[in-house]
XYZ file of C-alpha atoms in Angstrom:
773
model
C 0.099 0.113 -0.114
C 2.747 2.626 0.884
C 4.330 1.906 -2.588
C 1.140 2.753 -4.310
C 0.864 5.812 -2.420
C 4.251 7.381 -2.913
C 3.863 10.416 -5.058
C 7.364 11.343 -6.682
C 8.211 15.217 -6.161
C 11.288 17.547 -6.213
C 12.688 20.156 -4.258
C 11.260 23.626 -3.931
C 11.110 26.313 -6.580
C 14.050 28.837 -6.485
C 11.940 31.779 -5.072
C 10.802 29.490 -2.092
C 14.613 28.606 -1.205
C 14.655 32.237 -0.078
C 12.145 31.925 2.684
C 13.558 28.374 3.828
C 15.780 29.820 6.155
C 13.083 31.955 7.901
C 10.766 28.953 8.259
C 13.526 26.932 9.865
C 14.177 29.625 12.314
C 10.647 29.731 13.123
C 10.556 25.974 13.197
C 13.113 26.081 15.913
C 11.081 28.405 18.098
C 8.146 25.841 17.680
C 10.047 22.971 19.092
C 10.276 24.545 22.347
C 6.321 24.931 22.593
C 4.363 22.766 24.808
C 2.551 21.438 21.996
C 5.292 20.245 20.256
C 6.709 18.562 23.522
C 3.949 16.974 24.837
C 2.539 14.615 21.987
C 0.861 11.347 22.993
C 1.715 8.143 21.490
C -0.565 6.464 18.853
C -1.505 3.618 21.452
C -2.631 6.557 24.010
C -4.652 8.208 21.506
C -6.367 5.219 20.506
C -6.898 4.158 24.048
C -8.474 7.477 25.060
C -10.632 7.590 21.912
C -14.352 7.770 22.907
C -17.223 7.335 20.345
C -20.234 9.618 21.063
C -22.493 6.374 21.611
C -22.523 4.020 24.497
C -23.706 0.698 23.743
C -25.616 -1.921 26.102
C -24.850 -5.576 25.607
C -26.872 -8.551 25.904
C -26.032 -11.017 28.435
C -23.884 -13.089 25.864
C -22.061 -10.029 24.725
C -23.902 -9.055 21.693
C -25.194 -5.344 20.933
C -28.557 -4.713 22.058
C -29.040 -0.872 21.654
C -26.696 1.966 20.959
C -27.414 4.991 22.979
C -26.228 8.526 21.727
C -24.434 10.086 24.851
C -22.600 13.011 23.578
C -24.860 15.436 21.671
C -21.883 17.844 20.655
C -20.585 15.238 18.046
C -21.002 12.349 16.254
C -18.572 9.634 16.462
C -18.368 5.913 15.836
C -15.942 3.138 16.956
C -12.234 3.384 16.123
C -11.794 2.049 12.515
C -8.481 0.366 11.989
C -6.498 1.449 8.696
C -6.856 -2.034 7.450
C -10.623 -1.722 7.445
C -10.834 1.752 5.490
C -11.233 1.625 1.902
C -7.994 2.158 -0.005
C -9.913 4.555 -2.457
C -10.622 6.889 0.504
C -6.875 6.879 1.784
C -5.760 7.838 -1.904
C -8.397 10.455 -2.222
C -7.599 12.102 1.059
C -3.739 12.123 0.389
C -4.062 13.599 -3.220
C -6.790 16.360 -1.781
C -4.689 17.503 1.438
C -0.843 16.238 1.100
C 0.224 14.587 -2.173
C 3.918 14.197 -0.582
C 2.578 12.770 2.474
C 4.444 9.488 1.815
C 7.822 11.421 1.357
C 8.135 14.182 3.887
C 8.994 14.115 7.419
C 5.809 16.043 8.497
C 6.509 19.347 6.656
C 6.220 19.775 2.934
C 9.311 22.043 2.453
C 8.153 22.538 -1.068
C 4.556 23.448 -0.320
C 5.232 25.667 2.798
C 8.079 27.574 0.637
C 5.724 28.110 -2.173
C 2.736 29.214 0.061
C 5.203 31.505 2.038
C 6.319 33.205 -1.225
C 2.995 33.807 -2.908
C 1.686 35.088 0.508
C 4.790 37.559 0.548
C 4.131 38.616 -3.198
C 0.375 38.588 -2.297
C -0.658 36.266 -4.560
C -3.232 33.195 -4.286
C -2.206 30.952 -1.632
C -3.050 27.539 -0.947
C -2.420 25.874 2.386
C 0.445 24.140 3.432
C -0.633 22.104 6.415
C 0.315 18.562 5.832
C -1.717 15.514 7.116
C 0.608 15.078 10.052
C 0.235 18.650 10.906
C -3.511 18.804 10.471
C -3.222 15.544 12.722
C -0.879 17.565 15.383
C -3.536 20.100 15.647
C -6.363 17.824 16.153
C -4.536 16.239 19.136
C -3.991 19.665 20.615
C -7.497 20.212 22.342
C -6.370 23.641 23.614
C -5.511 24.725 20.298
C -8.900 23.360 18.702
C -10.658 25.594 21.237
C -9.171 28.650 20.534
C -8.465 28.143 16.862
C -5.271 28.480 15.085
C -4.430 31.860 14.164
C -0.964 33.205 15.078
C 2.368 32.328 13.091
C 3.380 31.008 16.127
C 0.685 28.492 16.470
C 1.678 27.386 13.239
C 5.018 26.655 13.799
C 4.296 25.075 16.636
C 2.238 22.604 14.995
C 4.867 22.554 12.371
C 7.266 21.267 15.160
C 4.784 18.908 16.565
C 4.173 17.076 13.113
C 7.736 16.463 13.097
C 8.168 15.173 16.389
C 4.772 12.883 15.439
C 6.601 11.538 12.292
C 9.561 10.686 14.450
C 7.352 8.846 17.102
C 4.678 7.116 14.687
C 4.642 5.449 11.523
C 2.675 6.865 8.266
C 0.153 4.239 8.777
C -0.539 5.315 12.522
C -0.539 9.128 11.180
C -3.358 8.471 8.463
C -5.035 6.127 10.640
C -5.501 8.329 13.487
C -6.277 11.514 11.347
C -9.126 9.749 9.358
C -10.704 8.489 12.787
C -10.453 12.158 14.176
C -10.899 14.407 11.379
C -14.354 16.515 11.116
C -16.288 15.787 7.851
C -19.266 17.669 7.917
C -21.363 19.282 10.779
C -21.054 17.108 13.691
C -19.761 13.667 11.611
C -16.185 13.155 12.953
C -14.192 10.291 11.819
C -14.620 8.033 8.780
C -17.029 5.607 10.673
C -19.570 8.237 11.384
C -19.086 9.901 7.953
C -19.237 6.668 5.490
C -22.267 5.379 7.750
C -24.416 8.769 7.868
C -23.591 9.776 4.297
C -23.187 6.742 2.205
C -24.950 3.940 4.335
C -22.077 1.766 4.567
C -18.890 0.643 6.435
C -15.700 2.511 5.422
C -14.369 -0.502 4.049
C -17.094 -0.367 1.159
C -16.473 3.195 -0.078
C -15.827 3.485 -3.720
C -13.831 6.105 -5.648
C -16.788 8.638 -5.967
C -17.573 8.415 -2.614
C -14.044 8.741 -1.434
C -13.636 11.897 -3.425
C -16.791 13.225 -2.160
C -15.764 12.405 1.275
C -12.110 13.965 0.702
C -13.358 16.978 -0.833
C -15.594 17.896 2.384
C -12.207 18.020 4.589
C -11.549 21.425 3.097
C -15.106 22.559 3.138
C -17.316 20.713 5.561
C -20.104 22.785 5.302
C -20.273 23.329 1.385
C -23.165 23.094 -0.574
C -23.835 19.838 -2.726
C -22.985 21.380 -5.966
C -19.837 22.941 -4.608
C -18.845 19.482 -3.139
C -19.490 17.821 -6.344
C -17.561 20.065 -8.175
C -14.623 19.758 -6.017
C -15.186 15.813 -5.844
C -15.016 15.722 -9.498
C -11.898 17.745 -9.867
C -10.384 15.433 -7.505
C -11.432 12.407 -9.397
C -9.675 14.021 -12.466
C -6.517 14.648 -10.706
C -6.587 11.055 -9.125
C -7.095 9.576 -12.956
C -10.113 7.827 -11.860
C -13.218 7.709 -13.558
C -16.324 8.291 -11.021
C -19.464 8.785 -13.537
C -20.642 6.283 -15.385
C -19.203 3.317 -13.535
C -20.178 4.477 -9.999
C -23.556 5.495 -11.558
C -23.915 1.852 -12.232
C -22.574 0.643 -9.035
C -25.761 2.658 -7.354
C -28.272 1.863 -9.986
C -28.372 5.678 -11.055
C -28.800 7.269 -14.846
C -26.308 10.312 -15.514
C -29.337 12.164 -16.986
C -29.574 14.539 -14.183
C -28.733 18.163 -14.557
C -24.775 18.568 -14.307
C -24.773 21.702 -12.181
C -22.117 24.573 -12.337
C -18.626 23.397 -12.912
C -19.443 20.156 -14.169
C -19.503 19.266 -17.821
C -22.639 17.578 -18.950
C -22.526 14.132 -20.120
C -19.113 14.065 -18.701
C -17.452 11.454 -16.059
C -19.143 13.832 -13.400
C -22.315 14.471 -14.845
C -24.266 12.479 -12.056
C -22.147 13.570 -8.885
C -24.294 16.721 -8.108
C -27.469 14.572 -7.557
C -25.403 12.166 -6.028
C -23.935 14.584 -3.263
C -27.204 15.971 -2.745
C -28.519 12.799 -1.739
C -25.599 11.931 0.245
C -25.447 15.205 2.278
C -29.426 15.122 2.718
C -28.798 11.700 4.715
C -30.782 10.039 1.690
C -28.360 7.099 1.173
C -28.392 6.363 4.926
C -29.279 2.684 5.227
C -30.929 0.927 8.250
C -29.159 -2.413 7.433
C -25.740 -0.918 8.875
C -27.320 0.675 12.009
C -26.765 -0.865 15.313
C -29.966 -2.915 16.618
C -32.199 -0.817 18.707
C -33.785 -3.191 21.117
C -33.841 -2.009 24.660
C -34.298 1.922 24.246
C -35.583 2.567 27.929
C -33.044 0.152 29.826
C -30.247 1.669 27.600
C -31.265 5.174 28.919
C -31.494 4.012 32.436
C -27.833 2.200 32.654
C -25.822 4.171 30.031
C -24.128 7.417 30.856
C -20.772 7.538 29.359
C -19.716 8.064 26.029
C -17.988 4.912 24.519
C -19.443 2.891 27.246
C -20.111 -0.731 26.472
C -22.098 -2.463 29.340
C -23.010 -6.010 29.492
C -26.547 -6.177 30.990
C -28.625 -9.417 32.182
C -31.001 -9.444 29.187
C -31.194 -12.211 26.813
C -31.040 -10.664 23.215
C -33.184 -13.665 21.501
C -35.837 -13.189 24.218
C -35.775 -9.181 24.135
C -36.477 -9.332 20.199
C -39.141 -12.030 20.452
C -40.942 -10.187 23.516
C -41.019 -6.918 21.401
C -42.145 -8.558 18.297
C -45.225 -10.478 20.232
C -46.040 -7.438 21.790
C -46.227 -5.337 18.637
C -48.106 -8.132 16.678
C -50.573 -8.424 19.372
C -51.103 -4.303 19.537
C -51.734 -4.208 15.586
C -54.740 -7.009 16.155
C -56.006 -4.461 18.920
C -55.652 -1.160 17.018
C -59.272 -0.813 15.940
C -59.831 -1.167 19.771
C -57.940 1.872 20.642
C -55.041 0.201 22.023
C -51.547 1.559 20.972
C -49.191 0.852 24.036
C -47.908 -1.939 25.904
C -44.748 -3.272 28.041
C -43.241 -6.526 28.963
C -40.595 -7.485 31.839
C -39.105 -10.894 32.222
C -37.366 -12.191 35.443
C -35.350 -15.082 36.144
C -36.902 -16.243 39.393
C -33.511 -17.853 40.849
C -31.293 -14.990 40.472
C -33.557 -12.078 40.099
C -32.059 -11.105 36.706
C -33.991 -9.053 34.379
C -34.185 -11.070 31.191
C -36.506 -8.686 29.091
C -37.282 -5.167 29.268
C -39.557 -3.708 26.852
C -40.824 -0.192 27.570
C -43.159 0.440 24.740
C -44.458 -0.544 21.647
C -42.151 1.801 19.473
C -43.596 3.612 16.233
C -46.947 1.981 17.118
C -46.942 4.380 20.157
C -47.901 7.919 20.413
C -45.711 8.146 23.563
C -42.935 5.860 22.885
C -40.410 7.442 24.954
C -42.642 6.868 28.198
C -41.283 3.496 29.871
C -44.169 1.230 30.439
C -41.912 -0.874 32.799
C -41.560 1.637 35.464
C -44.724 3.901 34.839
C -47.281 4.036 37.388
C -50.847 2.811 36.702
C -53.606 1.230 38.673
C -53.271 -2.451 39.086
C -56.605 -3.909 38.877
C -57.281 -7.669 39.930
C -53.355 -8.328 39.929
C -53.356 -7.305 43.554
C -55.743 -10.234 44.751
C -53.427 -12.955 45.127
C -51.687 -10.844 47.697
C -54.829 -10.325 49.624
C -55.502 -13.920 49.899
C -52.090 -14.784 50.555
C -52.662 -12.578 53.595
C -55.859 -14.075 54.433
C -54.405 -17.484 54.136
C -51.348 -16.571 56.468
C -53.510 -15.138 59.012
C -55.967 -17.901 58.834
C -58.615 -15.763 58.370
C -59.677 -18.012 55.210
C -58.594 -21.355 53.849
C -58.982 -22.066 49.994
C -62.323 -23.849 51.138
C -63.639 -20.894 53.022
C -67.532 -19.759 51.538
C -67.691 -16.006 50.663
C -70.756 -14.340 49.365
C -70.783 -13.079 45.825
C -73.547 -10.991 46.178
C -74.378 -7.317 46.022
C -72.571 -5.202 48.799
C -72.854 -1.462 49.410
C -69.932 -0.224 52.319
C -70.474 3.410 54.059
C -66.750 4.391 53.734
C -67.347 7.667 55.415
C -66.674 9.646 52.325
C -69.820 7.914 50.795
C -71.122 4.588 49.836
C -68.754 2.170 47.947
C -70.478 -0.463 45.935
C -68.114 -2.824 44.213
C -69.402 -4.822 41.172
C -67.821 -7.899 39.437
C -66.554 -7.710 35.908
C -69.506 -9.622 34.691
C -72.719 -8.052 35.646
C -73.767 -11.342 37.603
C -73.175 -12.747 41.336
C -72.632 -16.590 42.043
C -73.795 -16.432 45.528
C -71.587 -18.382 48.059
C -68.283 -19.398 46.449
C -65.263 -20.756 48.084
C -61.954 -18.651 48.391
C -60.251 -20.709 45.644
C -63.214 -19.983 43.135
C -63.118 -16.457 43.934
C -59.474 -15.623 43.624
C -59.361 -17.912 40.246
C -62.379 -16.348 38.701
C -61.393 -12.868 39.881
C -64.691 -12.069 41.540
C -64.612 -8.483 42.878
C -67.204 -8.694 45.474
C -65.602 -11.558 47.533
C -62.201 -9.920 47.310
C -63.767 -6.677 49.144
C -65.369 -8.838 51.492
C -61.933 -10.267 52.551
C -60.335 -6.937 52.731
C -63.324 -5.751 54.988
C -62.230 -8.928 57.216
C -58.577 -7.763 56.766
C -58.762 -4.284 57.035
C -56.999 -1.773 54.365
C -54.043 -0.975 56.470
C -52.505 -4.294 57.395
C -53.133 -5.200 53.626
C -51.312 -2.025 52.614
C -48.527 -2.819 54.877
C -48.008 -6.296 53.355
C -48.015 -4.915 50.037
C -45.310 -2.806 50.785
C -43.379 -5.815 52.052
C -44.146 -7.314 48.541
C -42.159 -4.417 47.016
C -44.960 -2.029 46.189
C -43.295 1.246 47.136
C -45.380 3.401 45.400
C -48.189 2.880 48.176
C -47.113 5.849 50.060
C -50.712 6.668 51.559
C -52.027 4.947 54.611
C -54.826 2.086 53.968
C -57.898 4.190 54.797
C -56.819 6.764 51.879
C -57.174 4.051 49.651
C -60.016 2.236 51.166
C -61.792 -0.993 50.180
C -61.155 -0.612 46.612
C -57.481 -1.435 47.591
C -58.780 -4.896 46.964
C -59.253 -4.249 43.511
C -56.047 -2.632 42.608
C -56.796 1.022 42.734
C -53.512 1.868 43.859
C -50.692 2.697 41.157
C -47.917 0.477 41.060
C -45.408 -0.282 38.131
C -45.130 -3.467 35.839
C -41.669 -3.785 37.627
C -42.934 -3.905 40.969
C -45.530 -6.281 40.053
C -43.611 -8.553 38.398
C -41.148 -8.880 41.226
C -44.006 -9.270 43.645
C -45.320 -12.508 41.654
C -41.640 -13.699 41.663
C -41.658 -13.675 45.313
C -44.776 -15.703 45.066
C -42.959 -18.127 43.021
C -39.835 -18.117 45.491
C -42.001 -19.282 48.620
C -42.821 -15.502 49.482
C -38.981 -14.698 49.546
C -38.570 -10.839 48.187
C -35.229 -10.104 46.815
C -34.077 -7.215 44.758
C -33.452 -7.512 40.795
C -30.550 -6.998 38.773
C -30.088 -5.462 35.395
C -26.425 -6.942 34.978
C -25.587 -10.388 35.595
C -23.417 -11.424 38.385
C -23.361 -11.175 42.087
C -23.885 -7.752 43.669
C -26.745 -5.071 42.809
C -24.334 -3.560 40.024
C -25.720 -0.224 38.217
C -29.281 0.900 39.548
C -31.389 1.451 36.440
C -33.827 4.113 38.155
C -33.169 6.586 40.741
C -36.814 7.675 41.078
C -38.379 6.657 44.369
C -40.738 3.636 43.819
C -38.368 2.168 41.169
C -35.000 2.192 42.727
C -36.346 -0.069 45.668
C -36.919 -2.961 43.471
C -32.918 -2.827 42.773
C -31.828 -1.751 46.041
C -34.098 -3.330 48.782
C -32.952 -6.152 51.367
C -34.006 -9.698 50.903
C -36.753 -10.402 53.425
C -40.084 -12.725 53.565
C -43.045 -11.025 52.382
C -45.225 -14.092 52.783
C -44.560 -17.560 54.187
C -44.084 -20.533 51.801
C -47.442 -22.078 52.727
C -49.533 -19.199 51.686
C -47.580 -18.650 48.695
C -47.939 -22.124 47.750
C -51.688 -21.792 48.239
C -52.157 -19.181 45.856
C -49.943 -20.390 43.276
C -51.932 -23.655 43.264
C -55.143 -21.821 42.811
C -53.650 -19.452 40.083
C -52.616 -22.617 38.360
C -56.080 -24.275 38.725
C -57.739 -24.017 35.520
C -60.830 -25.712 36.813
C -61.164 -23.320 39.539
C -61.286 -20.370 36.935
C -63.501 -22.176 34.192
C -66.442 -20.295 35.314
C -65.160 -17.237 34.371
C -62.307 -17.894 31.806
C -63.385 -21.349 30.437
C -61.250 -24.569 30.613
C -59.252 -23.377 27.574
C -57.727 -19.898 27.377
C -54.534 -18.129 26.879
C -54.149 -18.983 30.809
C -54.277 -22.675 30.395
C -50.449 -23.469 29.574
C -49.414 -27.394 28.695
C -46.848 -26.802 31.843
C -47.202 -25.854 35.293
C -47.807 -21.781 35.568
C -49.566 -19.530 38.170
C -51.173 -16.596 36.244
C -53.391 -13.716 36.966
C -55.008 -11.144 34.643
C -56.339 -7.557 35.860
C -58.271 -4.585 34.163
C -58.565 -1.133 35.790
C -61.165 1.124 35.748
C -62.763 2.287 32.348
C -60.692 -0.399 30.752
C -57.505 2.244 30.802
C -55.177 -0.634 31.527
C -54.982 -4.397 31.656
C -52.591 -6.833 33.063
C -51.183 -10.356 32.903
C -48.530 -11.527 35.307
C -47.541 -14.979 36.210
C -44.824 -17.295 36.892
C -43.121 -20.953 35.876
C -40.920 -22.629 38.020
C -38.148 -20.898 36.478
C -39.399 -17.486 34.867
C -41.866 -14.436 35.739
C -43.433 -12.659 32.890
C -45.649 -9.609 33.565
C -47.345 -7.577 30.568
C -49.157 -4.295 30.580
C -51.387 -3.293 27.602
C -53.096 -0.110 27.212
C -52.479 3.572 26.272
C -49.834 5.780 27.855
C -52.076 8.636 27.334
C -54.737 7.024 29.981
C -57.333 7.096 27.226
C -59.763 3.875 27.572
C -59.664 1.030 25.404
C -62.687 -0.202 23.664
C -63.689 -3.795 25.012
C -60.211 -5.192 25.990
C -59.825 -6.953 29.299
C -56.837 -8.707 30.650
C -57.568 -11.968 28.884
C -57.746 -10.199 25.431
C -55.181 -7.718 25.543
C -52.279 -8.566 27.805
C -52.643 -12.618 28.336
C -52.152 -13.389 24.529
C -48.633 -11.681 24.640
C -48.031 -13.272 28.125
C -48.566 -16.768 26.885
C -46.539 -16.564 23.853
C -43.602 -15.141 25.628
C -44.140 -17.965 28.356
C -44.322 -20.602 25.632
C -40.995 -19.320 23.800
C -39.217 -19.364 27.342
C -40.166 -23.313 27.713
C -40.215 -24.906 24.341
C -36.369 -24.043 23.596
C -34.813 -23.795 20.419
C -32.171 -26.521 19.371
C -30.945 -24.698 16.399
C -29.643 -22.171 18.775
C -28.485 -24.639 21.622
C -31.330 -23.579 23.676
C -32.844 -26.600 25.461
C -36.557 -26.884 26.547
C -37.193 -26.098 30.162
C -40.162 -28.318 31.709
C -42.038 -26.780 34.374
C -43.531 -28.873 37.095
C -45.836 -28.209 39.942
C -43.554 -27.277 42.913
C -43.497 -29.531 45.928
C -45.550 -28.379 49.006
C -43.644 -26.743 51.957
C -43.850 -28.040 55.395
C -46.991 -27.049 57.450
C -49.738 -27.928 54.580
C -52.185 -30.729 54.963
C -54.291 -32.156 51.874
C -57.789 -33.224 52.624
C -60.659 -34.342 50.867
C -63.853 -32.015 51.399
C -67.472 -31.691 50.437
C -69.764 -28.719 50.632
C -73.180 -28.621 52.505
C -75.272 -27.581 50.685
C -73.515 -28.933 47.708
C -72.326 -25.402 46.148
C -69.100 -26.838 44.442
C -67.960 -30.572 43.864
C -66.083 -32.506 46.258
C -62.526 -32.245 45.875
C -59.080 -32.520 47.573
C -58.001 -29.218 49.208
C -55.026 -27.725 50.555
C -54.915 -26.468 54.295
C -52.565 -24.644 56.601
C -52.097 -27.365 59.487
C -54.512 -26.760 61.937
C -57.292 -25.081 59.539
C -58.408 -28.538 58.205
C -62.182 -28.798 57.452
C -63.973 -32.128 55.831
C -67.184 -30.388 55.648
C -67.575 -26.917 54.418
C -70.988 -25.327 55.598
C -72.300 -22.082 54.303
C -72.224 -20.735 57.658
C -68.277 -20.351 56.828
C -69.220 -17.146 55.492
C -70.088 -15.640 58.679
C -66.162 -15.262 59.248
C -65.938 -12.509 57.016
C -68.964 -10.485 58.566
C -67.642 -6.818 59.749
C -69.467 -3.648 60.571
C -70.282 -2.004 57.313
C -72.286 0.897 58.790
C -71.374 3.233 60.326
C -67.712 3.262 59.092
C -65.217 4.096 61.593
C -64.767 8.068 61.950
C -68.206 8.582 60.596
C -69.841 12.024 61.884
C -73.817 12.188 61.826
C -75.940 15.208 62.362
C -79.448 14.965 63.864
C -82.222 16.823 61.802
C -83.969 19.045 64.282
C -86.963 19.245 61.707
C -87.481 15.655 62.133
C -88.947 14.470 65.211
C -86.625 12.464 67.273
C -88.654 9.351 67.358
C -88.646 9.208 63.550
C -84.674 9.377 63.326
C -82.811 5.956 63.477
C -79.469 4.705 62.874
C -79.142 1.478 61.224
C -76.227 -0.707 62.134
C -75.281 -3.016 59.171
C -72.987 -6.005 58.781
C -71.072 -7.042 55.526
C -72.373 -10.727 55.752
C -74.545 -12.804 57.737
C -73.850 -13.135 61.427
C -73.810 -15.971 63.679
C -76.951 -16.137 66.106
C -75.022 -15.851 69.130
C -73.078 -12.426 68.246
C -74.247 -9.315 69.416
C -73.826 -5.723 69.350
C -72.258 -3.692 72.192
C -72.770 0.165 72.350
C -70.337 2.209 74.672
C -69.046 -1.062 76.282
C -72.708 -2.090 77.172
C -75.056 -4.972 75.483
C -77.475 -3.361 72.873
C -78.793 -6.281 70.782
C -78.318 -9.213 69.017
C -76.560 -8.853 65.829
C -79.254 -9.572 63.268
C -79.506 -8.386 59.590
C -81.095 -5.040 60.429
C -80.468 -3.234 63.812
C -81.832 0.181 64.403
C -80.825 2.910 67.255
C -82.091 5.804 68.404
C -79.125 8.383 67.948
C -77.917 10.417 71.039
C -75.305 13.333 70.428
C -71.785 12.618 71.439
C -68.913 10.232 70.369
C -69.793 6.195 70.673
C -68.073 3.275 70.213
C -69.905 0.183 68.568
C -68.773 -3.367 68.535
C -69.597 -6.718 67.054
C -68.872 -9.537 69.702
C -68.623 -13.083 69.451
C -70.112 -15.966 71.519
C -67.063 -15.976 73.576
C -67.191 -12.363 74.539
C -64.232 -11.480 72.005
C -64.527 -8.261 69.688
C -64.833 -9.114 66.079
C -65.023 -5.578 64.651
C -65.240 -2.062 66.194
C -65.610 1.463 65.081
C -66.181 5.072 66.771
C -68.595 7.214 65.103
C -69.856 10.909 66.242
C -73.542 12.051 66.414
C -74.258 15.931 66.377
C -77.162 18.109 67.151
C -77.990 21.128 64.923
C -80.167 23.996 65.738
C -83.264 24.417 63.975
C -83.542 26.064 60.853
C -86.845 27.874 61.913
C -90.485 27.440 60.754
C -92.859 29.487 58.687
């Protein structure tokens, strides 16, 4: 290559020799400058070079996403000389420094001629060699203040001589081509080649090389000017750039030639070609880095040139994104455009897939659906029942009444309804959870209390629940709280791990690693301390129910997106007005959570969790378990987990026979063989008045006409009774009325043993009469 690039040349012309002593004297002064003495080694320049991008890598080291970090300049990765087209190297040398292969940093002939012409006021062409230009590029301080003075030029010349003494010609031209600005923000041969011509530097032909070299002296030149200079350079190189290059790009040469180019000549097509290149029309998507993990890349990458290996599985990340987009396309007529997916490894806590949006299908693709907070819907019900099982308030066989319910909350009446406008009467907790019945869930929360449930949700990783339980009220049972998909996924993962909550990792290996998000409610998912959120027994019972296709058949049918051929536990959810729907579930090894909706918050049209998010969940879960022999990924079976210690399995029957007899799991000490309808009494709580209620007597109504009704949320045992202010008042029948008295009062529901089942405090106030006419 060096031999091919040698261009013979003689000494300087006679007039120029007169100024050489002056140049030599100035050069001696330049040698003493700091710039000339503090030049780095080639290896250091290459080591310190930083692309403007950072790259997120998959767990196997393959690029997943490239993110622009440095907005001031566009640099790609360093390109070795062996990977740069010889045509470009030749074009640059001919354009910028014909005697590059002969001089030692200074082209004395060109320098003398330029000085002589400048002295006599003639037309001057720059005498800076490639080595001198490189010295200027390496001098960061000089670049900031610009090269203006003669002393600066002499210092640069001295630095060039030192470079020539320390670096090889190949190193000089390689460094120059990687550091030199070509056009606008494009710096270096890789950025220029990919952004202007849509190809890597090794593929540049003679015409493209000439156009690139022509930009070095005039980076902001118009396409016509750049084309004219490229044409002159092609002729100077003795190359043909017209018809041959036109054939290579499939173009004809019938376009207007433009000024300075002969119509019909070898350069006739260059103006049009230059216009396309400089406008970005030739940029190719094929040579662009994969863009598969925008939202996680933005959370992890912050340094130009950074290459961070993440925990993401590249194949899974691509498949999950494609599956989400495919199903969202099918729902577009139902006003659905956004979605998000997260996949976790149950054992390690590593994030295997992070899809934050649907990309160009979304009107808000920048919003990360994995960390955004939205109403959880019915996906919180498994944690409610886990708490009820753990506290022995319920067993999976306990009967709960699914019937119309109205609760006084102190702020008005709350009347929960099922997703389907019908009620099933008395149902077991197993069927209530598996079938996602709303009223039984609310009755369960009435029994447990909103605040204990909120505290348990906090333990399960839902750090966004910052208000107390009374603020959320009984609607917390139906997912009225805002949570993120990431929190939800890790909470379900804790159920898969026997109730043990552990933080997630976005990078493989030990330790927490980089934290993808600093915002409160997200960072805790990656920084929290491992702890038990639920007991292994309660977690097993919930998982057994969520995997029971027979128990959910009444709502979802025997065959649905939730019925996998391998063991899995899964729950769907839909928020108010169909603004969000969810599907979260786990197998023995993986947890997958999907959200589908609109980032704008607009409601979907007749889309539920089973029709919106569940198909995506199922497709991803199937991909995880079926394996891919062509890629060396074996199928992974998922078998039912072994029951933990402290559980008993027993045959049960219902009296009356509301459900078929079956074998049921119980926490030791709660076993029953016959389940009677009276079991629903265990959920009875004071429904009215609510705790903290303030009532006012109406002075215009006779006192004998004013009564307050004490109501229960479920049927009471005949032995239960009311006590008011510590004194027995009446049996706790379905309807009990009391003549109100001003003051604060304490109402209690007492069982047969004298224990308080529930208790509220309320106040009655008297008002002055409004007067009569």
